[in-house]
């Protein structure tokens, strides 16, 4: 199962609230965990971080260690990290940081603290929020309904690979590509082969979740010069398994469906005001007026949707 969703607004607005509605409607597809990737107004400098600490009894010491790594890279918190905790052992925080001298080098060093922390997103505009529980519970805990932005992704997880851990839920950041996120419904059967190949290229995987791989795989292809659409098409013949996935960048959202067409995707696109989901009833939660629904039910399909007048074609 798993339910996925994408939402694009024609102007900045309540994209967080719409993503919560899209995921609340699909909670029955996977109540293990819920996650959101939201693209807010882009910054010219500085990044917004979303991170998780695994042991709140060590919160102060671990945050100090984290800050020290920032300092090593000539960066620092621009304001106090906003920490969210509950009865669970982990805690989450959001922080704005000044530009590290070399983002990739900073991410690599921050990942060395991986037994204590995980950076879940680091972007000029992307924020990934994910946690154990259903859409409304996660949204309320992390204030997702209040997030303003242009577009984003949502995910309700029924784990097939890896444990039901808050950090192993979707969306996944395409570490270390700063503003790229993915949600996936399905299973990648040649996961270990690809993970090994990408690890040998220097990429780091922090979970055992097969979906983490797709984000990095597509980003690596784009780094090598492919357009997003070319990379999406290539993924269909390169990656084995069943999948419908959506990948987002600051410019928009793309999707790919595998050769077996096992995993659904329905979309309403009203001149760029777009909602996509695994189930039609979810799309209709946010598209309440009369509208045509496109059912992408065939095999080997891809598509790209830009935000506003931005293009994903180049
Ligand atoms: N049910 C699914 O689609 C699961 C997606 C992915 N394989 C995971 O375990 O998170």
Short mmCIF file of C-alpha atoms in Angstrom, two decimals, residues 24-311:
data_model
loop_
_atom_site.label_atom_id
_atom_site.label_comp_id
_atom_site.label_asym_id
_atom_site.label_seq_id
_atom_site.Cartn_x
_atom_site.Cartn_y
_atom_site.Cartn_z
CA UNK A 24 -5.58 12.41 5.95
CA UNK A 25 -7.79 11.07 3.14
CA UNK A 26 -5.23 8.30 2.48
CA UNK A 27 -4.32 7.40 6.06
CA UNK A 28 -5.87 3.94 5.67
CA UNK A 29 -3.13 3.20 3.11
CA UNK A 30 -0.43 3.40 5.75
CA UNK A 31 -0.75 4.70 9.27
CA UNK A 32 2.80 3.67 10.29
CA UNK A 33 4.11 7.15 9.66
CA UNK A 34 3.29 10.29 7.71
CA UNK A 35 5.53 12.82 6.07
CA UNK A 36 5.46 16.04 4.13
CA UNK A 37 7.91 17.89 1.88
CA UNK A 38 6.93 21.54 1.60
CA UNK A 39 8.53 24.19 -0.61
CA UNK A 40 8.26 27.63 0.95
CA UNK A 41 9.51 30.97 -0.35
CA UNK A 42 13.14 30.41 -1.47
CA UNK A 43 15.96 32.16 0.38
CA UNK A 44 18.89 33.77 -1.43
CA UNK A 45 21.21 32.76 1.38
CA UNK A 46 20.94 30.44 4.34
CA UNK A 47 19.25 27.06 4.59
CA UNK A 48 16.37 25.73 6.59
CA UNK A 49 17.17 22.48 8.31
CA UNK A 50 14.81 19.85 9.56
CA UNK A 51 16.54 17.28 11.72
CA UNK A 52 15.80 14.56 14.21
CA UNK A 53 17.69 13.69 17.37
CA UNK A 54 17.35 10.08 18.48
CA UNK A 55 17.69 10.46 22.23
CA UNK A 56 16.06 13.38 23.94
CA UNK A 57 17.80 12.65 27.23
CA UNK A 58 20.97 13.87 25.46
CA UNK A 59 19.33 16.75 23.65
CA UNK A 60 21.46 19.63 24.99
CA UNK A 61 24.80 17.87 24.58
CA UNK A 62 23.90 16.61 21.13
CA UNK A 63 22.70 20.00 19.91
CA UNK A 64 25.99 21.47 21.08
CA UNK A 65 27.86 18.83 19.10
CA UNK A 66 25.73 19.63 16.08
CA UNK A 67 26.43 23.35 16.45
CA UNK A 68 30.15 22.65 16.69
CA UNK A 69 30.04 20.88 13.32
CA UNK A 70 28.27 23.90 11.82
CA UNK A 71 30.96 26.13 13.24
CA UNK A 72 33.67 23.96 11.68
CA UNK A 73 32.12 24.85 8.34
CA UNK A 74 31.80 28.60 9.05
CA UNK A 75 28.07 28.27 9.59
CA UNK A 76 25.80 28.63 12.59
CA UNK A 77 22.20 28.80 13.77
CA UNK A 78 20.56 32.06 12.70
CA UNK A 79 18.13 31.68 15.61
CA UNK A 80 17.57 29.10 18.35
CA UNK A 81 16.49 25.74 16.94
CA UNK A 82 12.76 25.15 17.41
CA UNK A 83 12.46 21.80 19.17
CA UNK A 84 9.41 19.53 19.13
CA UNK A 85 9.14 16.59 21.53
CA UNK A 86 6.47 14.26 22.80
CA UNK A 87 6.38 11.00 24.74
CA UNK A 88 8.62 9.37 22.13
CA UNK A 89 12.33 9.08 22.68
CA UNK A 90 13.27 11.12 19.63
CA UNK A 91 12.89 14.86 19.18
CA UNK A 92 12.73 16.96 16.04
CA UNK A 93 14.00 20.40 15.35
CA UNK A 94 13.83 23.12 12.76
CA UNK A 95 16.63 25.62 12.43
CA UNK A 96 17.79 28.22 9.99
CA UNK A 97 21.51 28.21 9.36
CA UNK A 98 23.90 30.50 7.54
CA UNK A 99 25.62 29.10 4.45
CA UNK A 100 28.34 26.57 5.23
CA UNK A 101 31.45 27.15 3.13
CA UNK A 102 30.82 23.85 1.34
CA UNK A 103 27.36 22.40 1.82
CA UNK A 104 28.29 18.86 0.79
CA UNK A 105 31.29 18.80 3.11
CA UNK A 106 29.10 20.03 5.97
CA UNK A 107 26.45 17.38 5.27
CA UNK A 108 29.16 14.71 5.25
CA UNK A 109 30.44 15.83 8.64
CA UNK A 110 26.96 16.25 10.10
CA UNK A 111 26.24 12.67 9.01
CA UNK A 112 29.15 11.52 11.18
CA UNK A 113 26.85 12.26 14.13
CA UNK A 114 24.40 9.85 12.62
CA UNK A 115 23.94 7.71 15.73
CA UNK A 116 22.57 10.82 17.43
CA UNK A 117 21.07 12.92 14.64
CA UNK A 118 19.72 12.79 11.20
CA UNK A 119 19.40 15.83 8.97
CA UNK A 120 16.15 15.19 7.14
CA UNK A 121 16.28 18.14 4.81
CA UNK A 122 18.48 21.09 4.12
CA UNK A 123 17.16 23.52 1.56
CA UNK A 124 16.77 27.07 0.40
CA UNK A 125 13.05 26.36 0.32
CA UNK A 126 12.44 22.64 1.09
CA UNK A 127 11.40 21.43 4.53
CA UNK A 128 10.77 17.74 5.20
CA UNK A 129 8.62 16.92 8.21
CA UNK A 130 8.05 13.26 9.05
CA UNK A 131 7.10 11.28 12.09
CA UNK A 132 5.33 8.24 13.43
CA UNK A 133 1.52 8.41 13.26
CA UNK A 134 -1.30 9.58 11.03
CA UNK A 135 -1.59 12.81 9.04
CA UNK A 136 -3.49 14.92 11.56
CA UNK A 137 -1.34 13.83 14.50
CA UNK A 138 1.93 14.54 12.69
CA UNK A 139 0.56 17.81 11.30
CA UNK A 140 -0.57 19.03 14.70
CA UNK A 141 2.70 18.10 16.38
CA UNK A 142 4.80 19.90 13.76
CA UNK A 143 2.50 22.74 12.68
CA UNK A 144 2.30 21.50 9.09
CA UNK A 145 -1.08 23.13 8.38
CA UNK A 146 0.47 26.56 8.93
CA UNK A 147 3.26 26.16 6.39
CA UNK A 148 2.90 28.48 3.43
CA UNK A 149 4.47 27.54 0.13
CA UNK A 150 3.96 26.80 -3.54
CA UNK A 151 4.13 23.02 -3.73
CA UNK A 152 4.96 19.84 -1.91
CA UNK A 153 4.62 16.12 -1.44
CA UNK A 154 2.94 13.87 1.12
CA UNK A 155 3.26 10.24 2.15
CA UNK A 156 1.44 7.72 4.34
CA UNK A 157 3.63 4.69 4.95
CA UNK A 158 2.94 1.02 5.31
CA UNK A 159 6.49 -0.23 5.64
CA UNK A 160 7.64 -2.96 3.27
CA UNK A 161 11.37 -2.36 3.71
CA UNK A 162 13.17 -1.31 6.89
CA UNK A 163 11.66 -0.64 10.29
CA UNK A 164 8.87 1.69 11.25
CA UNK A 165 11.23 4.35 12.51
CA UNK A 166 10.51 8.07 12.27
CA UNK A 167 13.63 8.66 10.18
CA UNK A 168 12.87 5.72 7.86
CA UNK A 169 9.62 7.29 6.74
CA UNK A 170 9.06 9.37 3.62
CA UNK A 171 9.62 11.86 2.05
CA UNK A 172 13.31 11.30 1.55
CA UNK A 173 15.78 14.02 0.92
CA UNK A 174 18.11 13.32 -2.04
CA UNK A 175 21.13 13.74 0.26
CA UNK A 176 23.20 15.81 -0.43
CA UNK A 177 21.28 17.64 -3.21
CA UNK A 178 19.85 20.46 -1.18
CA UNK A 179 16.25 20.92 -2.34
CA UNK A 180 15.20 17.56 -3.77
CA UNK A 181 12.62 15.27 -2.13
CA UNK A 182 10.81 12.08 -3.06
CA UNK A 183 7.80 9.97 -2.08
CA UNK A 184 7.39 6.42 -3.30
CA UNK A 185 4.71 3.74 -3.37
CA UNK A 186 6.13 0.29 -4.09
CA UNK A 187 9.28 -1.79 -3.67
CA UNK A 188 12.67 -1.61 -5.39
CA UNK A 189 13.88 -5.16 -5.91
CA UNK A 190 17.44 -4.34 -7.00
CA UNK A 191 17.90 -1.94 -4.09
CA UNK A 192 21.14 -3.41 -2.77
CA UNK A 193 22.76 -3.44 -6.22
CA UNK A 194 22.02 0.23 -6.79
CA UNK A 195 22.80 1.22 -3.23
CA UNK A 196 26.19 -0.39 -3.58
CA UNK A 197 26.90 1.36 -6.91
CA UNK A 198 25.84 4.76 -5.57
CA UNK A 199 27.71 4.28 -2.29
CA UNK A 200 30.86 3.63 -4.28
CA UNK A 201 30.28 7.01 -5.95
CA UNK A 202 30.32 8.59 -2.47
CA UNK A 203 26.61 8.86 -1.68
CA UNK A 204 25.44 8.12 1.84
CA UNK A 205 22.30 6.24 2.79
CA UNK A 206 21.10 6.66 6.35
CA UNK A 207 18.25 4.15 6.34
CA UNK A 208 17.54 0.71 4.94
CA UNK A 209 14.54 2.05 3.10
CA UNK A 210 14.54 1.27 -0.63
CA UNK A 211 12.81 4.58 -1.41
CA UNK A 212 15.77 6.62 -0.16
CA UNK A 213 17.66 5.23 -3.13
CA UNK A 214 15.34 6.66 -5.80
CA UNK A 215 15.84 10.26 -4.71
CA UNK A 216 19.61 9.93 -4.96
CA UNK A 217 19.46 7.89 -8.17
CA UNK A 218 17.41 10.51 -10.04
CA UNK A 219 19.48 13.41 -8.67
CA UNK A 220 22.69 11.69 -9.67
CA UNK A 221 21.39 11.29 -13.23
CA UNK A 222 20.46 14.98 -13.31
CA UNK A 223 23.89 15.89 -11.99
CA UNK A 224 25.32 13.92 -14.92
CA UNK A 225 23.39 16.18 -17.30
CA UNK A 226 20.01 14.56 -17.86
CA UNK A 227 16.85 16.65 -17.61
CA UNK A 228 14.42 15.54 -14.96
CA UNK A 229 12.18 13.98 -17.59
CA UNK A 230 15.08 12.06 -19.15
CA UNK A 231 16.11 10.83 -15.70
CA UNK A 232 12.56 9.74 -14.88
CA UNK A 233 12.26 7.83 -18.15
CA UNK A 234 15.64 6.20 -17.64
CA UNK A 235 14.65 5.08 -14.13
CA UNK A 236 11.84 2.96 -15.60
CA UNK A 237 14.25 0.79 -17.57
CA UNK A 238 17.11 0.94 -15.05
CA UNK A 239 15.49 0.32 -11.66
CA UNK A 240 13.72 -2.99 -11.01
CA UNK A 241 10.62 -3.26 -8.92
CA UNK A 242 7.18 -1.75 -8.69
CA UNK A 243 6.84 1.94 -8.20
CA UNK A 244 4.95 5.11 -8.59
CA UNK A 245 7.13 7.87 -7.24
CA UNK A 246 7.03 11.64 -7.26
CA UNK A 247 10.12 13.77 -7.02
CA UNK A 248 10.09 17.49 -6.23
CA UNK A 249 12.55 20.33 -6.76
CA UNK A 250 12.05 24.07 -6.22
CA UNK A 251 10.77 24.21 -9.82
CA UNK A 252 8.05 21.58 -9.61
CA UNK A 253 7.18 17.90 -9.38
CA UNK A 254 7.85 14.92 -11.64
CA UNK A 255 6.54 11.37 -11.50
CA UNK A 256 7.39 7.95 -12.88
CA UNK A 257 5.47 4.68 -13.01
CA UNK A 258 7.11 1.32 -13.59
CA UNK A 259 6.59 -1.17 -16.41
CA UNK A 260 3.99 -3.20 -14.52
CA UNK A 261 1.67 -0.28 -13.67
CA UNK A 262 0.80 -1.80 -10.31
CA UNK A 263 0.68 1.45 -8.35
CA UNK A 264 -1.98 4.04 -9.09
CA UNK A 265 -1.75 7.78 -9.68
CA UNK A 266 -4.62 10.16 -10.33
CA UNK A 267 -4.22 13.85 -11.08
CA UNK A 268 -6.31 16.98 -11.41
CA UNK A 269 -4.53 19.79 -13.23
CA UNK A 270 -6.45 23.03 -13.63
CA UNK A 271 -3.98 25.26 -15.48
CA UNK A 272 -1.18 24.57 -13.06
CA UNK A 273 -3.34 24.31 -9.93
CA UNK A 274 -2.56 20.63 -9.44
CA UNK A 275 -3.29 17.79 -7.04
CA UNK A 276 -1.98 14.26 -7.49
CA UNK A 277 -2.57 11.24 -5.26
CA UNK A 278 -2.81 7.50 -5.10
CA UNK A 279 -6.58 7.73 -4.65
CA UNK A 280 -9.12 9.92 -6.44
CA UNK A 281 -11.11 10.58 -3.27
CA UNK A 282 -8.01 12.26 -1.78
CA UNK A 283 -7.59 14.56 -4.78
CA UNK A 284 -11.25 15.51 -4.49
CA UNK A 285 -10.71 16.60 -0.87
CA UNK A 286 -8.72 19.57 -2.11
CA UNK A 287 -10.25 19.96 -5.58
CA UNK A 288 -13.83 20.42 -4.47
CA UNK A 289 -15.21 22.00 -7.64
CA UNK A 290 -16.25 20.03 -10.70
CA UNK A 291 -13.04 18.83 -12.38
CA UNK A 292 -11.65 16.25 -14.75
CA UNK A 293 -9.51 13.58 -13.17
CA UNK A 294 -6.68 12.05 -15.20
CA UNK A 295 -6.02 8.44 -14.28
CA UNK A 296 -2.43 7.52 -15.10
CA UNK A 297 -3.19 3.81 -15.19
CA UNK A 298 -0.79 2.70 -17.93
CA UNK A 299 2.74 1.30 -17.63
CA UNK A 300 6.03 3.20 -18.04
CA UNK A 301 4.60 6.68 -17.64
CA UNK A 302 6.40 9.86 -16.65
CA UNK A 303 5.36 13.48 -16.34
CA UNK A 304 6.65 16.81 -15.09
CA UNK A 305 4.67 19.71 -13.73
CA UNK A 306 6.32 23.10 -13.24
CA UNK A 307 5.36 25.60 -10.56
CA UNK A 308 3.95 28.81 -12.03
CA UNK A 309 5.97 29.67 -15.11
CA UNK A 310 8.97 27.62 -14.01
CA UNK A 311 10.01 24.80 -16.30
#
